[in-house]
Every structure is written in structure tokens, then in C-alpha cells.
PDB file of C-alpha atoms in Angstrom:
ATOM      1  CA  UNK A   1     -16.202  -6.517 -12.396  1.00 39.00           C
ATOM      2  CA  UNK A   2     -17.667  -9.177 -10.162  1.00 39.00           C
ATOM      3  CA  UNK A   3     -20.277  -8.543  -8.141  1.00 37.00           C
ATOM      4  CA  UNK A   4     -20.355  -9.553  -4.474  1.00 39.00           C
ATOM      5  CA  UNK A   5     -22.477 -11.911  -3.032  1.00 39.00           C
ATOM      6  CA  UNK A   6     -21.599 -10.743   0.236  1.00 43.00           C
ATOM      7  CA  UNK A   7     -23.881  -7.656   1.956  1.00 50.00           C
ATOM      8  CA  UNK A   8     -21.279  -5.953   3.479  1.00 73.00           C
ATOM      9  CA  UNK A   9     -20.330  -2.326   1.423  1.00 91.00           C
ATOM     10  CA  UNK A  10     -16.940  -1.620   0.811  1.00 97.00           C
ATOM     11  CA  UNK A  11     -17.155   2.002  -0.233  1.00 98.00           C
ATOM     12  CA  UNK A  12     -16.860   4.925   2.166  1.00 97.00           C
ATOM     13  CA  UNK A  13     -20.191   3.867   3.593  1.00 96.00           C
ATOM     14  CA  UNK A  14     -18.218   1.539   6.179  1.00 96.00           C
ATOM     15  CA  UNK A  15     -16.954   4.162   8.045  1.00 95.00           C
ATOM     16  CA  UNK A  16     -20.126   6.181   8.363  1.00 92.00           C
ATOM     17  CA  UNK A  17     -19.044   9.556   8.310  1.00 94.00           C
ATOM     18  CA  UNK A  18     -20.439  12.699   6.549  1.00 93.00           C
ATOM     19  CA  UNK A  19     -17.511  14.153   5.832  1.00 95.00           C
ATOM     20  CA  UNK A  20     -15.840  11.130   3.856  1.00 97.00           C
ATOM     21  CA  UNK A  21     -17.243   9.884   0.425  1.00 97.00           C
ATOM     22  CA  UNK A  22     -16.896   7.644  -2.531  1.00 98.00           C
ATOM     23  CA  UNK A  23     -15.759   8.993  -5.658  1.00 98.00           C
ATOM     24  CA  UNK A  24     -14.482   7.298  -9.311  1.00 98.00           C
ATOM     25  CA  UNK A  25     -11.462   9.248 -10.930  1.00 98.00           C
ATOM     26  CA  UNK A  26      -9.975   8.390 -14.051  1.00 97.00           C
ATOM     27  CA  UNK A  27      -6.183   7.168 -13.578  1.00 97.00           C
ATOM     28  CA  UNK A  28      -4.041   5.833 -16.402  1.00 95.00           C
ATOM     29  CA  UNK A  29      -6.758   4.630 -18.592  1.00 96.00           C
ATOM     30  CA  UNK A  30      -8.291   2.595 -15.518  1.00 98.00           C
ATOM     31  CA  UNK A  31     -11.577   3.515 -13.355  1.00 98.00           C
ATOM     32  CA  UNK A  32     -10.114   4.228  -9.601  1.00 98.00           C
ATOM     33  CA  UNK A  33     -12.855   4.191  -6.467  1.00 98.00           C
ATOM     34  CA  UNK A  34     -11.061   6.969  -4.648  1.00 98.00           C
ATOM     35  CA  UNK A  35     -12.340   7.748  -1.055  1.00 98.00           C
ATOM     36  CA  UNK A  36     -12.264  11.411  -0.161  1.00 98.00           C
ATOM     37  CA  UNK A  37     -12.552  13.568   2.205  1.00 98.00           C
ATOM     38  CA  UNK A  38     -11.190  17.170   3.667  1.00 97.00           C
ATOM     39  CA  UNK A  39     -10.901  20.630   2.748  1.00 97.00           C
ATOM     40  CA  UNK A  40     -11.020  20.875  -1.316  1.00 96.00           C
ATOM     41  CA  UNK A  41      -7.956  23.496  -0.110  1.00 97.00           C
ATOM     42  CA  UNK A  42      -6.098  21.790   1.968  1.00 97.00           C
ATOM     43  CA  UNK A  43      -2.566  20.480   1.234  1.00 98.00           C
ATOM     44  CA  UNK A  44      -2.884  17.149  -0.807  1.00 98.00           C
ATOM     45  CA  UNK A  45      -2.280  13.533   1.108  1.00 98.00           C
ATOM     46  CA  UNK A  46      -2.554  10.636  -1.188  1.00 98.00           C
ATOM     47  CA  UNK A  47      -2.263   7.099   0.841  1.00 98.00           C
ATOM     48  CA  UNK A  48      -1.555   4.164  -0.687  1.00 98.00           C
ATOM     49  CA  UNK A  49      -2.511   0.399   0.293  1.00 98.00           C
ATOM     50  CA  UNK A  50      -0.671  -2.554  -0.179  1.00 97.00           C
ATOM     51  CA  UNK A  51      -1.184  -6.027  -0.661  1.00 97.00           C
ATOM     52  CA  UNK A  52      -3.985  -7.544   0.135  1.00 97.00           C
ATOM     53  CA  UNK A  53      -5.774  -4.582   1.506  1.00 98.00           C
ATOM     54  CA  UNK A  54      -8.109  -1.782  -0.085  1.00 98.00           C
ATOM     55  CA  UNK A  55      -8.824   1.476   0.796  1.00 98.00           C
ATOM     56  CA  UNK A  56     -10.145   0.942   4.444  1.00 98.00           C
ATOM     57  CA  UNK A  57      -6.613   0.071   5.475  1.00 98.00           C
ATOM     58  CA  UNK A  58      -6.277   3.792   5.963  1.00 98.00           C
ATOM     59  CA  UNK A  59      -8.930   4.196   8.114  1.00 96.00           C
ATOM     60  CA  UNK A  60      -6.807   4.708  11.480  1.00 94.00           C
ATOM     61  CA  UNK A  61      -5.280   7.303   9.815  1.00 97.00           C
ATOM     62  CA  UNK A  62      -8.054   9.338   7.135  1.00 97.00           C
ATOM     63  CA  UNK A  63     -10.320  10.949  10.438  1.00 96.00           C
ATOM     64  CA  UNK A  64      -6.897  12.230  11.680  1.00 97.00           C
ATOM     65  CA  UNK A  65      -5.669  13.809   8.823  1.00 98.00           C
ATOM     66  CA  UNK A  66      -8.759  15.226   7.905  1.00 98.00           C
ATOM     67  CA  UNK A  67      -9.294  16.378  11.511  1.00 97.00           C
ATOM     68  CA  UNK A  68      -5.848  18.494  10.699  1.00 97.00           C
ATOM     69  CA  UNK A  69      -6.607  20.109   7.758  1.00 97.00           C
ATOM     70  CA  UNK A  70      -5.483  18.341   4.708  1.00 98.00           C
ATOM     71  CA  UNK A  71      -7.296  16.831   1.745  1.00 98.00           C
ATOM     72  CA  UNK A  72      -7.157  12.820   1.789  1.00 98.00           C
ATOM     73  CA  UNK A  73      -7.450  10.873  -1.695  1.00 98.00           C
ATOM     74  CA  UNK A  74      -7.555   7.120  -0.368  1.00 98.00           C
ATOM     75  CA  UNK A  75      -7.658   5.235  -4.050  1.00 98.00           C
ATOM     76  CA  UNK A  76      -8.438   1.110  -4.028  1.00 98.00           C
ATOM     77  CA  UNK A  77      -5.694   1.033  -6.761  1.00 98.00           C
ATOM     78  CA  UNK A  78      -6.087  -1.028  -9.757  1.00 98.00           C
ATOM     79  CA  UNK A  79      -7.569  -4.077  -9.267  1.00 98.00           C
ATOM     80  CA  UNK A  80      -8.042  -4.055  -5.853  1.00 98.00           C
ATOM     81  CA  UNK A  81     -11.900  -3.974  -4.542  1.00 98.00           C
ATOM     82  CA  UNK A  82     -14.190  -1.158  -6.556  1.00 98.00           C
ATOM     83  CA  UNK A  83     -11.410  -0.189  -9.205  1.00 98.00           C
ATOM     84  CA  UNK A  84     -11.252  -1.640 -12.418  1.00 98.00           C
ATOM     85  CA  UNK A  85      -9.138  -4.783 -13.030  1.00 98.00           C
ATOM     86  CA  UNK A  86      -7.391  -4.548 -16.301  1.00 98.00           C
ATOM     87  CA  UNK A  87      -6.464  -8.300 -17.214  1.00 96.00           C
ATOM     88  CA  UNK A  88      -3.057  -9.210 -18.443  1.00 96.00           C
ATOM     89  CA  UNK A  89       0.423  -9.229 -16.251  1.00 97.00           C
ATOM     90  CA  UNK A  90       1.928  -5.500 -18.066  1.00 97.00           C
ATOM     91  CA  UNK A  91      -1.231  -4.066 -16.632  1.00 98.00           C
ATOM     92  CA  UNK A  92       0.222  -3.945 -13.242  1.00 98.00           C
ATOM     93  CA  UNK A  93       3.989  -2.605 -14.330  1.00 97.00           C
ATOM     94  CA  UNK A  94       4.940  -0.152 -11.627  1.00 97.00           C
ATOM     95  CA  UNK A  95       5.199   2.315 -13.938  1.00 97.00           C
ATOM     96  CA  UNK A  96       1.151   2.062 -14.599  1.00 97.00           C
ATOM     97  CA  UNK A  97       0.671   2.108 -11.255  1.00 98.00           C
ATOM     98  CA  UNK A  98       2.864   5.277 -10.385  1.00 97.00           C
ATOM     99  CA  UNK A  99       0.565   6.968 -13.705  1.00 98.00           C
ATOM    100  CA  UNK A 100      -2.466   6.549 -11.473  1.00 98.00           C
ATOM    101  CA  UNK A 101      -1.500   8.127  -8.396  1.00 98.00           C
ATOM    102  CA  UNK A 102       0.014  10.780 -10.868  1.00 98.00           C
ATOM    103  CA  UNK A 103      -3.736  11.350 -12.612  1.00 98.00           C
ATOM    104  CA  UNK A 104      -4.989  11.777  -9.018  1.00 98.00           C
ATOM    105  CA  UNK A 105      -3.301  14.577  -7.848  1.00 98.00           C
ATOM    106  CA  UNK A 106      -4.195  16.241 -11.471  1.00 98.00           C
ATOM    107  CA  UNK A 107      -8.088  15.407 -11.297  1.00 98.00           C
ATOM    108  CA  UNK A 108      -7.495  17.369  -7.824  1.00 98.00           C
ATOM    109  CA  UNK A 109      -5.890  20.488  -9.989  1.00 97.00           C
ATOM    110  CA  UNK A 110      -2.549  19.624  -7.915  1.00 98.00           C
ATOM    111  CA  UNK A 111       0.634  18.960  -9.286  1.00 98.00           C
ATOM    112  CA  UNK A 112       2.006  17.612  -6.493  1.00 98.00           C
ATOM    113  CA  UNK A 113       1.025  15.430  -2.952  1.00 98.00           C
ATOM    114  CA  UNK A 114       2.096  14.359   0.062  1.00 98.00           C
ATOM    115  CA  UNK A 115       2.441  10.480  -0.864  1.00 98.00           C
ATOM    116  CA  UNK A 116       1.950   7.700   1.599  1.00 98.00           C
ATOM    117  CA  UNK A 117       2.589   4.291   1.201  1.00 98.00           C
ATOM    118  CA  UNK A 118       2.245   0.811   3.424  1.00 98.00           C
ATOM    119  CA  UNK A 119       3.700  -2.362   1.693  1.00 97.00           C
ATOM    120  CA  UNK A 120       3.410  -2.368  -2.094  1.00 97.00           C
ATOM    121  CA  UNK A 121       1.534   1.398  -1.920  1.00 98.00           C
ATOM    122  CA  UNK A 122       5.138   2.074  -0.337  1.00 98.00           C
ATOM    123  CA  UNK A 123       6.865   0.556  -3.322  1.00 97.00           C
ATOM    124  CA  UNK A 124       4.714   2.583  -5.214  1.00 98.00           C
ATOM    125  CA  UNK A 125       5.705   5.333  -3.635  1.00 98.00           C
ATOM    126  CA  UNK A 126       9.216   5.169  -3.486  1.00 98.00           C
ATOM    127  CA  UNK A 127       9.612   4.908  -7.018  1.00 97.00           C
ATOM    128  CA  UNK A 128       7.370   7.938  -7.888  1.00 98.00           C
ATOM    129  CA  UNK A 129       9.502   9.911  -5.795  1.00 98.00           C
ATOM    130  CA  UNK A 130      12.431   8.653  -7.282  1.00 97.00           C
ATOM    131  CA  UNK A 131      11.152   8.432 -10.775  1.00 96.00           C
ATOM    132  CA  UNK A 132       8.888  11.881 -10.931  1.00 96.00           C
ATOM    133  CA  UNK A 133      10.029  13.757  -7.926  1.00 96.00           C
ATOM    134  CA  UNK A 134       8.220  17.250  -8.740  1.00 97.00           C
ATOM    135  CA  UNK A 135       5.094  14.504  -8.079  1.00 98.00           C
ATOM    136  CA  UNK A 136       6.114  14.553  -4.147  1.00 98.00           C
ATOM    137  CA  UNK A 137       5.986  16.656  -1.558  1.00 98.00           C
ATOM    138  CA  UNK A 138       6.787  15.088   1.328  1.00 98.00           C
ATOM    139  CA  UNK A 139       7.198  11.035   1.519  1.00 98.00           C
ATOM    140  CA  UNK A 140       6.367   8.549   3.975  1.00 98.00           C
ATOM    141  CA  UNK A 141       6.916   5.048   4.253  1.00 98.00           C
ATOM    142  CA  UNK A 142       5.450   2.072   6.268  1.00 98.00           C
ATOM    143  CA  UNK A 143       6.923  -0.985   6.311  1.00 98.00           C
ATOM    144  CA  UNK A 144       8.586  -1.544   3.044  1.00 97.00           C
ATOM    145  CA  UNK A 145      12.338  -0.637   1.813  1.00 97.00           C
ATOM    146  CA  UNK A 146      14.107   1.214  -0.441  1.00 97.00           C
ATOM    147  CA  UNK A 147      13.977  -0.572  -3.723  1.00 95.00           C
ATOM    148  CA  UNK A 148      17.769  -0.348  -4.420  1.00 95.00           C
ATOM    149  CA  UNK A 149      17.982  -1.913  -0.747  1.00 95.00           C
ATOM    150  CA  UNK A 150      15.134  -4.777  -1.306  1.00 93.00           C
ATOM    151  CA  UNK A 151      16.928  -5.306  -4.051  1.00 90.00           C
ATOM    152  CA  UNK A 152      20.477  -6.078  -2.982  1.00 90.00           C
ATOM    153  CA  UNK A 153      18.975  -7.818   0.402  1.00 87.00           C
ATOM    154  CA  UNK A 154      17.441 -10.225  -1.720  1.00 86.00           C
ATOM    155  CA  UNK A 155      20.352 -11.522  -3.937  1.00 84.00           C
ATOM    156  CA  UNK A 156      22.353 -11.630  -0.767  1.00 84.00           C
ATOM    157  CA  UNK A 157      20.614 -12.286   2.717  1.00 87.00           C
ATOM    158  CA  UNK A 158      19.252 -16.178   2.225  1.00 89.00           C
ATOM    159  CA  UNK A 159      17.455 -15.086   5.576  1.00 89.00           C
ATOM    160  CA  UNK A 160      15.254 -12.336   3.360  1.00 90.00           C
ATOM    161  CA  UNK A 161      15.035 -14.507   0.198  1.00 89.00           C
ATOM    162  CA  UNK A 162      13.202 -16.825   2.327  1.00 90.00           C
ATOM    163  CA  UNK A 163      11.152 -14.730   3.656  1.00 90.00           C
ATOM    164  CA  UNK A 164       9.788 -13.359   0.252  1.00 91.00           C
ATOM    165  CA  UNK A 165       9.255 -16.851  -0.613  1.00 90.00           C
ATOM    166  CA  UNK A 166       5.341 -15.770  -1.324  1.00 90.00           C
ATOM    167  CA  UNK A 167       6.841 -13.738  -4.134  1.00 91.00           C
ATOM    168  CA  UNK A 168       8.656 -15.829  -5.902  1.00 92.00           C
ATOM    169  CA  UNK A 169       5.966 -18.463  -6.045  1.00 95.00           C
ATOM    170  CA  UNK A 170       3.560 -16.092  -6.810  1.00 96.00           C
ATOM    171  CA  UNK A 171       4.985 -16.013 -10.508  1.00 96.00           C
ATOM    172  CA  UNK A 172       3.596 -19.209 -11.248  1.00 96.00           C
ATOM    173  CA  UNK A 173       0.485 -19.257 -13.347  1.00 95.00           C
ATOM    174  CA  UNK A 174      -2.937 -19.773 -12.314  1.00 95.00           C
ATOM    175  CA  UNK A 175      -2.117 -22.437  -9.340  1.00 97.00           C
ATOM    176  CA  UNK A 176      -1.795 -19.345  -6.852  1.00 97.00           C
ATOM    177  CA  UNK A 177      -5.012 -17.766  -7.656  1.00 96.00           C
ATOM    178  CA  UNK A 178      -6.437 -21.487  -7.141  1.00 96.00           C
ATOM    179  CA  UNK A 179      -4.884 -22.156  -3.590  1.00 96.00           C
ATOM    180  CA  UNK A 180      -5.506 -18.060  -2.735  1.00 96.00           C
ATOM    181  CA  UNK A 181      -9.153 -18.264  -3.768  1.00 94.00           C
ATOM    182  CA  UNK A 182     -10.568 -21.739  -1.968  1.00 95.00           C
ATOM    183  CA  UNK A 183     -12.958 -21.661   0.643  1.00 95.00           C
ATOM    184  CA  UNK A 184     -13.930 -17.900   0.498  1.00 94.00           C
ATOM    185  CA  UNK A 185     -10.030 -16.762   0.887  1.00 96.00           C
ATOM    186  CA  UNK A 186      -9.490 -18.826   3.985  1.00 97.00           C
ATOM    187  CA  UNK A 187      -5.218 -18.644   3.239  1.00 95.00           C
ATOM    188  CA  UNK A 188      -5.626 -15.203   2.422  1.00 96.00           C
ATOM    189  CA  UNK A 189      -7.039 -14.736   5.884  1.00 97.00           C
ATOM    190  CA  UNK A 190      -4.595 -16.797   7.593  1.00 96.00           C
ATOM    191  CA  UNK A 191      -2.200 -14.542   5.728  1.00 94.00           C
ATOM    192  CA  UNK A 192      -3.496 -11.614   6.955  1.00 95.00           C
ATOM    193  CA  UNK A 193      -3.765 -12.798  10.391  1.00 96.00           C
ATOM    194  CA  UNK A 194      -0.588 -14.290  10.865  1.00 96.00           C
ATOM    195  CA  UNK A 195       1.226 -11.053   9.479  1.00 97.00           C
ATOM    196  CA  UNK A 196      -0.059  -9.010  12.035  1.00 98.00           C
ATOM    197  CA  UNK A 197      -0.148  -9.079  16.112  1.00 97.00           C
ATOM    198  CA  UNK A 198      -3.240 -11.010  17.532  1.00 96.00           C
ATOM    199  CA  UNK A 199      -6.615  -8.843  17.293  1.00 95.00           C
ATOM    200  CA  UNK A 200      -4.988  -6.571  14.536  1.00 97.00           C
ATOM    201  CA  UNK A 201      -8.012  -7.501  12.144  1.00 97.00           C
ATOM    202  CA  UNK A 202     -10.886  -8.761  14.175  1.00 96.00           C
ATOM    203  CA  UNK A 203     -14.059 -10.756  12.585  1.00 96.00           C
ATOM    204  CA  UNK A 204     -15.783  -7.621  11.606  1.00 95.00           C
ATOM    205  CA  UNK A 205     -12.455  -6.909   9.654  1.00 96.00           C
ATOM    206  CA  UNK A 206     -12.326 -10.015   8.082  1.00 97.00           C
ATOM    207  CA  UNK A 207     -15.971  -9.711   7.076  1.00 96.00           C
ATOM    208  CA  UNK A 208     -14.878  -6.401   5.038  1.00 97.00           C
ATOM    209  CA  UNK A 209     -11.788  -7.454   3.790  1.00 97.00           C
ATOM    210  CA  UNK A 210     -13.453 -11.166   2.227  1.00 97.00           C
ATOM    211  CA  UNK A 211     -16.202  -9.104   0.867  1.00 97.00           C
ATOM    212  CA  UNK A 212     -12.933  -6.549  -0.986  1.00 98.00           C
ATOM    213  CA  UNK A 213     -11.517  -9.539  -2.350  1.00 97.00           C
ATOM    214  CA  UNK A 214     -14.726 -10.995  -3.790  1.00 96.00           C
ATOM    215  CA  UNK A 215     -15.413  -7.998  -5.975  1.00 97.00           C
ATOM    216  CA  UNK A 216     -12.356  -9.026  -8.598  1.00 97.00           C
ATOM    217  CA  UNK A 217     -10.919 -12.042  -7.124  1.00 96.00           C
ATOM    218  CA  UNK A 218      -7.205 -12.804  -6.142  1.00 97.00           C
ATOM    219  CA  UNK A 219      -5.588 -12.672  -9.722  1.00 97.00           C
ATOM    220  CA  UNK A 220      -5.142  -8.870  -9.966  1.00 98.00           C
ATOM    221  CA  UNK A 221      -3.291  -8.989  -6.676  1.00 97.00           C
ATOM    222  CA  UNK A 222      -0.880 -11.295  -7.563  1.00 97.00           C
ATOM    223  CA  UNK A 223      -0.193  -9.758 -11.090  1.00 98.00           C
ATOM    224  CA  UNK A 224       1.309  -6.458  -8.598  1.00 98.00           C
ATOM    225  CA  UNK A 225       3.980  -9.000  -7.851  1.00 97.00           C
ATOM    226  CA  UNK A 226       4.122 -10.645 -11.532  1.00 97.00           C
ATOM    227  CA  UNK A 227       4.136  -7.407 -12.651  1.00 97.00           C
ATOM    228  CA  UNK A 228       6.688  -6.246 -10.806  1.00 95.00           C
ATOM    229  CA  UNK A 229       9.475  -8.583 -12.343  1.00 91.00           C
ATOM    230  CA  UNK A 230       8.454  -6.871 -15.501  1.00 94.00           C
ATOM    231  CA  UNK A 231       9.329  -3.113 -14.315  1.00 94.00           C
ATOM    232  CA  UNK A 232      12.036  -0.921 -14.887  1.00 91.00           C
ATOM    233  CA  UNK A 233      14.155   0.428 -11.810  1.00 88.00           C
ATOM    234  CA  UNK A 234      14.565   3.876 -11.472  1.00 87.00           C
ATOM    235  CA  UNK A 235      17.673   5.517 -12.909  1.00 84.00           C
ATOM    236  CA  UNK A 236      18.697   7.422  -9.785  1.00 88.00           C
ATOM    237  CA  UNK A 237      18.240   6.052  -6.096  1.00 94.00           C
ATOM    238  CA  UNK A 238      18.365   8.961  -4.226  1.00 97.00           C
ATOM    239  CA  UNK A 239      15.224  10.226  -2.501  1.00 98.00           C
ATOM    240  CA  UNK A 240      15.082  13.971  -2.398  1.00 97.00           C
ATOM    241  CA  UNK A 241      11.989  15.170  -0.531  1.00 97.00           C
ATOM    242  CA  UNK A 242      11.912  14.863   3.284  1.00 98.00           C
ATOM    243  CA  UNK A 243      10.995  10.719   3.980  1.00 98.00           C
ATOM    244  CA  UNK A 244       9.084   9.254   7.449  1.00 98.00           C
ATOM    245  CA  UNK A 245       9.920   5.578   7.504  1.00 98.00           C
ATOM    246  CA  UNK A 246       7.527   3.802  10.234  1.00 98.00           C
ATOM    247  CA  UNK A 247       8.633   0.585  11.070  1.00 98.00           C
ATOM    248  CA  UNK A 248       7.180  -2.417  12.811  1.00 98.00           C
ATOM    249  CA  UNK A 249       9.652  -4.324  13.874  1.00 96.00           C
ATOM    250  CA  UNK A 250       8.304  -7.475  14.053  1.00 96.00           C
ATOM    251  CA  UNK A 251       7.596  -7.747  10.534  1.00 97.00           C
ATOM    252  CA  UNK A 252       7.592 -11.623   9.603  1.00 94.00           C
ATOM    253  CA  UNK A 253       8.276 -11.217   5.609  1.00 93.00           C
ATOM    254  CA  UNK A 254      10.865  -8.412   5.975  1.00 94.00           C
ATOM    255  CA  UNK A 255      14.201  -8.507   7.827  1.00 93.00           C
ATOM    256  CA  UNK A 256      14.420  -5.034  10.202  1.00 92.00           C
ATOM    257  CA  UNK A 257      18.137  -4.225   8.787  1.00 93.00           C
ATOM    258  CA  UNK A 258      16.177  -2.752   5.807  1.00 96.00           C
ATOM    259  CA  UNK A 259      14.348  -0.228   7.471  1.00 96.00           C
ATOM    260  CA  UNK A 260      18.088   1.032   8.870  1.00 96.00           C
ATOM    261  CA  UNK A 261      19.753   0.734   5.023  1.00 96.00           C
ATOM    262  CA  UNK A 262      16.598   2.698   3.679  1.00 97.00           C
ATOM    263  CA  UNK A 263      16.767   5.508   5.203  1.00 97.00           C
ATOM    264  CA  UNK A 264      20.205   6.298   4.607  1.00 97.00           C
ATOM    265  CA  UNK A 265      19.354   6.497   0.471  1.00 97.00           C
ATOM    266  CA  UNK A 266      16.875   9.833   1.860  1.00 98.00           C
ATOM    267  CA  UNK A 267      19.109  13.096   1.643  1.00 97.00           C
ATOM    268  CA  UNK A 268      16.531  13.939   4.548  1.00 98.00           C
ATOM    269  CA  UNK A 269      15.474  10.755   6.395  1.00 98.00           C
ATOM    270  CA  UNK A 270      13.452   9.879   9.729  1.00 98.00           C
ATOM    271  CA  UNK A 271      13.162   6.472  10.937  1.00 98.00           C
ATOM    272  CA  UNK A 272      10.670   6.107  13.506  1.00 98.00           C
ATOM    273  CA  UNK A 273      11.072   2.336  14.760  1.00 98.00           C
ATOM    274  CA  UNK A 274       8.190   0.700  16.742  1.00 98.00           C
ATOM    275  CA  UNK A 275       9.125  -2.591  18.704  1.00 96.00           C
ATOM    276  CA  UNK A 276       6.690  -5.527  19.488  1.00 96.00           C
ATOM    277  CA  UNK A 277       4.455  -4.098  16.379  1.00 98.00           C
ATOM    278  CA  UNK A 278       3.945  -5.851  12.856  1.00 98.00           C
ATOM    279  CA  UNK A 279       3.871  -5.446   9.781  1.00 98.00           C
ATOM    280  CA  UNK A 280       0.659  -3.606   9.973  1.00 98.00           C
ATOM    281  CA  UNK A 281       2.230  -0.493  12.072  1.00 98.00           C
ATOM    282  CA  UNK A 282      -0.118   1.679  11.453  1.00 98.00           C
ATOM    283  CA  UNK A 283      -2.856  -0.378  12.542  1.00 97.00           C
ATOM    284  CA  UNK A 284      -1.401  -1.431  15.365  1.00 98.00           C
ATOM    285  CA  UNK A 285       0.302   1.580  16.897  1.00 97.00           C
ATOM    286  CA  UNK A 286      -1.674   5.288  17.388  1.00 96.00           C
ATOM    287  CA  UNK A 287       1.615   7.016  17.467  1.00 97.00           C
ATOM    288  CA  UNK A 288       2.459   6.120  14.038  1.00 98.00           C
ATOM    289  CA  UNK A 289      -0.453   8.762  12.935  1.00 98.00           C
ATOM    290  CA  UNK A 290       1.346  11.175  15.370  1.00 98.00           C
ATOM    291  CA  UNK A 291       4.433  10.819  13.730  1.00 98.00           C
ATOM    292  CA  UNK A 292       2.937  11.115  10.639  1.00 98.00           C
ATOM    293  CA  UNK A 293       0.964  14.380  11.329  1.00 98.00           C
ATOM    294  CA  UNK A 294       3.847  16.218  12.320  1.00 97.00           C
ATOM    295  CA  UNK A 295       6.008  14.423   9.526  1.00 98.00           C
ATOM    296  CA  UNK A 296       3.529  16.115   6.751  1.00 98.00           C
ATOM    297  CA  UNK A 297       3.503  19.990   9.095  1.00 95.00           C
ATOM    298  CA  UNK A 298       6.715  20.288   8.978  1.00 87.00           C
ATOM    299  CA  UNK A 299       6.804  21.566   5.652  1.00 67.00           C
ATOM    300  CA  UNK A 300       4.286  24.091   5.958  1.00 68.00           C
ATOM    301  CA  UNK A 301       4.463  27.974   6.317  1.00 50.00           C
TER     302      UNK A 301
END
């Protein structure tokens, strides 16, 4: 693992709270830094990131939950920030990445979570739910569809194929690393920043977020999407366990019909739309936490 040359920490340390700590767990034969934090007894919430973010992502949201009772793991998954990078493209198959979250709610003595997901932690989490469902608890979902539904959009809606157009060229080898990694991540910024509303991720942000990426460069972030080509689909697309889908509406890589065809494959869907925000909802909007508090209470006794 690289080490950064940066001074900025990108463990729990950043958020300077007592309560909240680093921790390494073993997931599928990879090291995972795992942020925790809450009651040892407290119902489960795992939450994953997406792409390109780390752990911190969550921060909006971890104070909250813990605040309310529950037990937060916040993993950087696999190859994202303090968490091993395995090399090599089957490394980052979905169904290695659905193993890890699975070998986190064991080392808590759980069998099962409430899962979380923004971006590709949400297509993580979709297909755990669909793939192991005893795994889940209660699902929610931020900005990312159904994967039957991303799926069909995508061989039919030339409006969504080019928007995924980061994707598809993505597959290529080595050349996006090269253009992702020059001058200290400066497209990956401009990425970042132009996928969200204005003042979404402010300097101090970006400091964090440049320091996240230096620890095991930009490769392992685009073998998620290389990885992805590579992955089986689940054999059933019905989700079973009660599903929160948050969704900014002015996402600029996904087309806001999806968020209305996901939600009907959820036997017991809620789609919570939220206009004028981006694809970074939950950053952007405090009543997404809300929603998702009294998404995960309605299950309990």
C-alpha cells in the first residue's frame, strides 16, 4: 500500500469524535479499514461508499445514526483509501465485494444488517439483497438503480448510454489510470465537483478526498467498473426486504426514470425523490438522514 505524502489522516481521526474509531476486519481474504462506532448492541447498519469516495462519505449520516441507537460499520471497501488493494481485474467481481460486507456483519457476531448503499456501495447492495437475502435486513438505496433496470436502460435509452460513457471507457487498459492520476487527481476532482451542486465538497473536502486517493492510486477504482463486466447477475430480481430509494434528481450520469422503474422490482418499496439535489443526496440534503432514520425504525419492536 502506498503511503501518502500528504499530512492529512484519513482514518476516523478526521472527524474527531470519541465515540467513532478505526478498526481493520478481515473480509474475503482482503484487510478492510472499517470505521465504527455505536452501541456493540445495537441493531447493525453497514453503509457503503461508492465511487470515488471512502469512508468519510458517510459522515453526514454516522453521528446520526449513532445518536439513535444503532451500531455503524463504515468499511473503505477494497481498494479504496486504508483497505488493501488486491491487484488484478477478478479481484473486484461483485461477488468479492458482496463476500466482504458479508464477513463484516460476521466479525460483528451478526448474521444479518441493515445495508446502505450510495452509487456502486448501492450496486453492492442491491445484489446482496438479491443474491443472499437472509444477509439484509432492511435496504436502502441512494442514487443508483436496480440492476435488472440499469441494465435494460442501457441497451435501450441512447440518452443513458451516453451518460455512462465514463464506464465504458473505463475498460480500456492503463490510459484511464494515466489521464485519472495527472496532476494530483485534478479530473478526478473536476469529476467530483461537477457531479455534485456547487459547495457540495469544499477545499477542505478536496484536501481529504486527494489525500484517499493517494494511498492506492486510481487503478483499484476503475477495476470496480472492469470488474463489473466480469460478474454474474443475480438469478432472481426481486427485492424482498423493505427498500428506501433516495434520489437526487439532478443526477448528471443517471437518467431520473430509473429511480421510478427501481422501485417497482421492491415487493415493499419507498421512493423518496429530492429535486434541485445531485447525485450526492445525502450530502446535499439533511432530510435524506431523516428519511433514513425512520426507514431503518420501522422494523423494530
Amino acid at each position: 500500500m502506498a503511503e501518502t505524502t500528504d499530512s492529512t489522516s484519513t482514518d476516523a481521526s478526521l472527524l474527531d469524535d470519541a465515540r467513532i474509531s478505526s478498526t481493520y476486519r478481515d473480509g474475503d481474504g482482503v484487510r478492510l479499514h472499517v470505521v465504527a462506532a455505536g452501541d456493540p448492541d445495537g441493531p447493525l447498519v453497514v453503509l457503503l461508499h461508492g465511487y470515488p469516495d471512502f469512508w468519510y462519505g458517510w459522515h453526514n449520516q454516522l453521528r446520526s445514526l449513532v445518536d439513535a441507537g444503532y451500531r455503524v460499520l463504515v468499511p473503505d471497501q477494497r481498494g479504496y483509501n486504508l483497505s488493501e488493494a488486491p491487484e488484478g481485474i477478478d479481484a473486484y467481481r461483485l461477488s468479492n465485494l458482496e463476500a466482504d460486507v458479508r464477513a463484516l456483519i460476521e466479525s460483528e457476531g451478526r448474521h444479518s444488517a441493515h445495508v446502505v448503499g450510495h452509487d456502486f456501495g448501492a450496486y453492492v447492495a442491491w445484489h446482496l439483497a438479491l443474491r443472499e437475502p437472509d444477509s439484509v435486513d432492511r435496504l436502502a438505496i441512494f442514487n443508483v438503480p436496480h440492476p435488472t433496470v440499469y441494465h435494460a436502460f442501457i441497451r435501450r435509452s441512447p440518452r443513458q448510454l451516453a451518460r455512462s460513457w465514463y464506464a465504458i471507457f473505463y475498460q480500456l487498459p492503463r490510459f484511464p489510470e494515466w489521464l485519472l492520476g495527472r496532476n494530483d487527481a485534478a479530473l478526478l476532482v473536476s469529476a467530483l465537483e461537477k457531479s455534485a451542486n456547487p459547495g457540495t465538497f469544499d477545499d477542505e473536502a478536496i484536501r481529504r478526498y486527494r489525500a484517499a486517493w493517494r494511498q492506492n492510486g486510481v487503478t483499484p477504482m476503475i477495476n470496480w467498473y472492469r470488474g463489473l463486466r466480469r460478474s454474474k447477475r443475480p438469478a432472481s430480481d426481486t427485492v424482498s426486504q423493505p427498500t428506501l430509494i433516495c434520489w437526487g434528481e439532478n443526477d448528471i450520469a443517471l437518467c431520473p426514470e430509473l429511480a421510478d422503474r427501481s422501485v417497482e422490482y421492491c415487493t415493499d418499496g419507498d421512493l423518496r425523490t429530492f429535486p434541485n439535489a445531485s447525485h450526492w443526496v445525502h450530502h446535499e440534503r439533511s432530510a435524506v438522514t431523516d428519511t433514513l432514520l425512520e426507514h431503518l425504525s420501522s422494523g423494530e419492536v
